[in-house]
Short mmCIF file of C-alpha atoms in Angstrom, two decimals:
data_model
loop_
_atom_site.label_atom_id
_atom_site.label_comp_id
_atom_site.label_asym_id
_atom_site.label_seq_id
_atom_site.Cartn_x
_atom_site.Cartn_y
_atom_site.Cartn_z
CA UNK A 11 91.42 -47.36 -38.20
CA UNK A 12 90.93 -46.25 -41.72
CA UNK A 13 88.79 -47.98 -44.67
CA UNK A 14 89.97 -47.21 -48.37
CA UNK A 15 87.86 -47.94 -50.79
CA UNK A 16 89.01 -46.70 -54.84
CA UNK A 17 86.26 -45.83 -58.05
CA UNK A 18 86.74 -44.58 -61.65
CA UNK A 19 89.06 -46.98 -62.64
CA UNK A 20 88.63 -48.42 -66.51
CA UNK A 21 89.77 -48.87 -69.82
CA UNK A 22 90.77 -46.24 -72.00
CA UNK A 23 92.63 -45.13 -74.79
CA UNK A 24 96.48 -43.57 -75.22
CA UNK A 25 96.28 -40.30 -75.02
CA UNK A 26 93.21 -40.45 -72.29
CA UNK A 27 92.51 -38.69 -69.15
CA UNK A 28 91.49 -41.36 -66.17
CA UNK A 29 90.43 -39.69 -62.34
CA UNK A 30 90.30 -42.23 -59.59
CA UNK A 31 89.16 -41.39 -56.44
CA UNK A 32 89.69 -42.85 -53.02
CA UNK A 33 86.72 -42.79 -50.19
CA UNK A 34 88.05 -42.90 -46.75
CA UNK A 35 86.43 -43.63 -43.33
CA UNK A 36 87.42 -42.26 -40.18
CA UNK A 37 87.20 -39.08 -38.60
CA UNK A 38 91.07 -38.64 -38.33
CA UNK A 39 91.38 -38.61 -41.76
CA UNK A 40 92.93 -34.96 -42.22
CA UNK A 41 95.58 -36.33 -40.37
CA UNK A 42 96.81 -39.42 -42.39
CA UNK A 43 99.27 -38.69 -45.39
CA UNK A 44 97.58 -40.06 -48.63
CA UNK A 45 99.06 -42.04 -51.38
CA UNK A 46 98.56 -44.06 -54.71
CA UNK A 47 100.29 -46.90 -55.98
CA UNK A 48 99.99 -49.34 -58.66
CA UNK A 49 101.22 -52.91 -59.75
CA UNK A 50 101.36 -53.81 -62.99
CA UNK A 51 101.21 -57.48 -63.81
CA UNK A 52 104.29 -59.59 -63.27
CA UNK A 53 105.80 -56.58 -61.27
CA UNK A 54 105.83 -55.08 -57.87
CA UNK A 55 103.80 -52.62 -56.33
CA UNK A 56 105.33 -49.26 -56.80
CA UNK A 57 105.07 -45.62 -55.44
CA UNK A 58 102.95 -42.98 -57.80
CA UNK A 59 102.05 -39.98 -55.86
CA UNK A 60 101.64 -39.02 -51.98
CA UNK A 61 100.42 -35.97 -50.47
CA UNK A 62 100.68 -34.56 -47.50
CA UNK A 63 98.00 -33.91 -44.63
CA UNK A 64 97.16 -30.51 -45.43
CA UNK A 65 97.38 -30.79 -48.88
CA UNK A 66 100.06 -28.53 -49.58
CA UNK A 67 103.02 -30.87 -50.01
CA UNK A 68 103.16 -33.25 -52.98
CA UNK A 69 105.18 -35.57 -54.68
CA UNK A 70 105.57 -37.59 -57.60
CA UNK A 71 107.35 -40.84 -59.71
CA UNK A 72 109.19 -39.27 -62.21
CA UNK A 73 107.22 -41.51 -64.58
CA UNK A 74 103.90 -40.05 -63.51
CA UNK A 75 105.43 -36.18 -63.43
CA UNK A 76 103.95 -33.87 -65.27
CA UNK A 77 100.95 -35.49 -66.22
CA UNK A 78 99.09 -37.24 -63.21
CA UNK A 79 97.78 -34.77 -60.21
CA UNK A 80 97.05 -35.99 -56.90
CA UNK A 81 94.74 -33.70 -54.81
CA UNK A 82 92.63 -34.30 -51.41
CA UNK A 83 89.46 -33.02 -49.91
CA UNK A 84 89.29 -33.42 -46.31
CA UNK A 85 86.02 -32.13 -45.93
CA UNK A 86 84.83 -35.37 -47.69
CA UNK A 87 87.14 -38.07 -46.70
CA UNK A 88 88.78 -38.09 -50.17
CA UNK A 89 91.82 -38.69 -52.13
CA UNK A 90 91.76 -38.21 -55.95
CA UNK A 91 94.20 -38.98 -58.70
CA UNK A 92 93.93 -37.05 -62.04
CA UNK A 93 96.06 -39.37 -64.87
CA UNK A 94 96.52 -37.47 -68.06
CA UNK A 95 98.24 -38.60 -71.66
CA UNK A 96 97.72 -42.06 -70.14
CA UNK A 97 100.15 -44.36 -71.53
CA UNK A 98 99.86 -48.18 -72.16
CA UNK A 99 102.68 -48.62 -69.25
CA UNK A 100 100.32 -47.15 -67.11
CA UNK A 101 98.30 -49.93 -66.96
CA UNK A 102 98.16 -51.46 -63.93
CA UNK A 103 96.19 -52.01 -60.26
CA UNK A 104 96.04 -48.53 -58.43
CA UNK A 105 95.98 -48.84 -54.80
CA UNK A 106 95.00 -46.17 -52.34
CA UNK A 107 97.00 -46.17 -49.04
CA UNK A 108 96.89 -43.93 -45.97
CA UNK A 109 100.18 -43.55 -43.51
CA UNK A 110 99.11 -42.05 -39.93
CA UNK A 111 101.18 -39.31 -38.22
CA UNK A 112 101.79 -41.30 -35.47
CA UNK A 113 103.74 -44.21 -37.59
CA UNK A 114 104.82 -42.68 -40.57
CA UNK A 115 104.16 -46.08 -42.54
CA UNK A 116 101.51 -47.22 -45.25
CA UNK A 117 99.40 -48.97 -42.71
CA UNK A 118 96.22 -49.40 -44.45
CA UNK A 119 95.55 -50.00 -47.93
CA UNK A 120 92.45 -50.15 -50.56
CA UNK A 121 91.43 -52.90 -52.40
CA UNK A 122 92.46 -51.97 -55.72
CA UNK A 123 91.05 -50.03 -59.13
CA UNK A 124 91.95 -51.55 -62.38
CA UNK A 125 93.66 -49.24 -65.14
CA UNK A 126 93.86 -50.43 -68.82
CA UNK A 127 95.57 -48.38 -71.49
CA UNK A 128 95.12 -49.22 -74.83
CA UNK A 129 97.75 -48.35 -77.64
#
């Protein structure tokens, strides 16, 4: 069993850099595969960034690419997201989620950081 819980969401301005992190219980957490995701209003919940146990295997929405880093510290249980040249279209609910090895699925999710980016 894993508990999410997200911080540093806000409001900012285009052109602004945002980090959100995401706290995680459990002592199994090295092994879990770490994600972010985000809904925007009116739309659904789509895929940002995930990264891999040990860190060393990332990927990315091509809409996110080159500007948002996603980046975990086992030691303390955490996932962060680094958002840079936010974008108004980046606005949106970020969600933490955590897939086990042993399912390979997004079985436990956060509760949610608000993102606002102003034009």
């Amino acid at each position: 069993q894993v508990h999410l819980v997200e911080s540093g969401g806000g409001l900012v301005h285009a052109g602004d850099s945002l980090s959100l992190s995401c706290a995680a219980s459990g002592r199994t957490f090295s092994t879990y595969a770490m994600g972010w995701f985000r809904q925007a209003p009116g739309k659904e919940r789509e895929y940002v960034a995930t990264i891999r146990w040990s860190g060393g295997n990332t990927n990315y929405a091509d809409s996110v690419k080159g500007r948002f880093t996603i980046s975990r510290d086992n030691a303390a249980n955490t996932v962060y997201l680094q958002m840079n040249s936010l974008k108004p279209e980046d606005t949106a609910v970020y969600y933490c989620a955590a897939s086990p090895i042993t399912t390979s699925t997004w079985d436990y999710w956060g509760q949610g950081t608000q993102v606002t980016v102003s034009s």
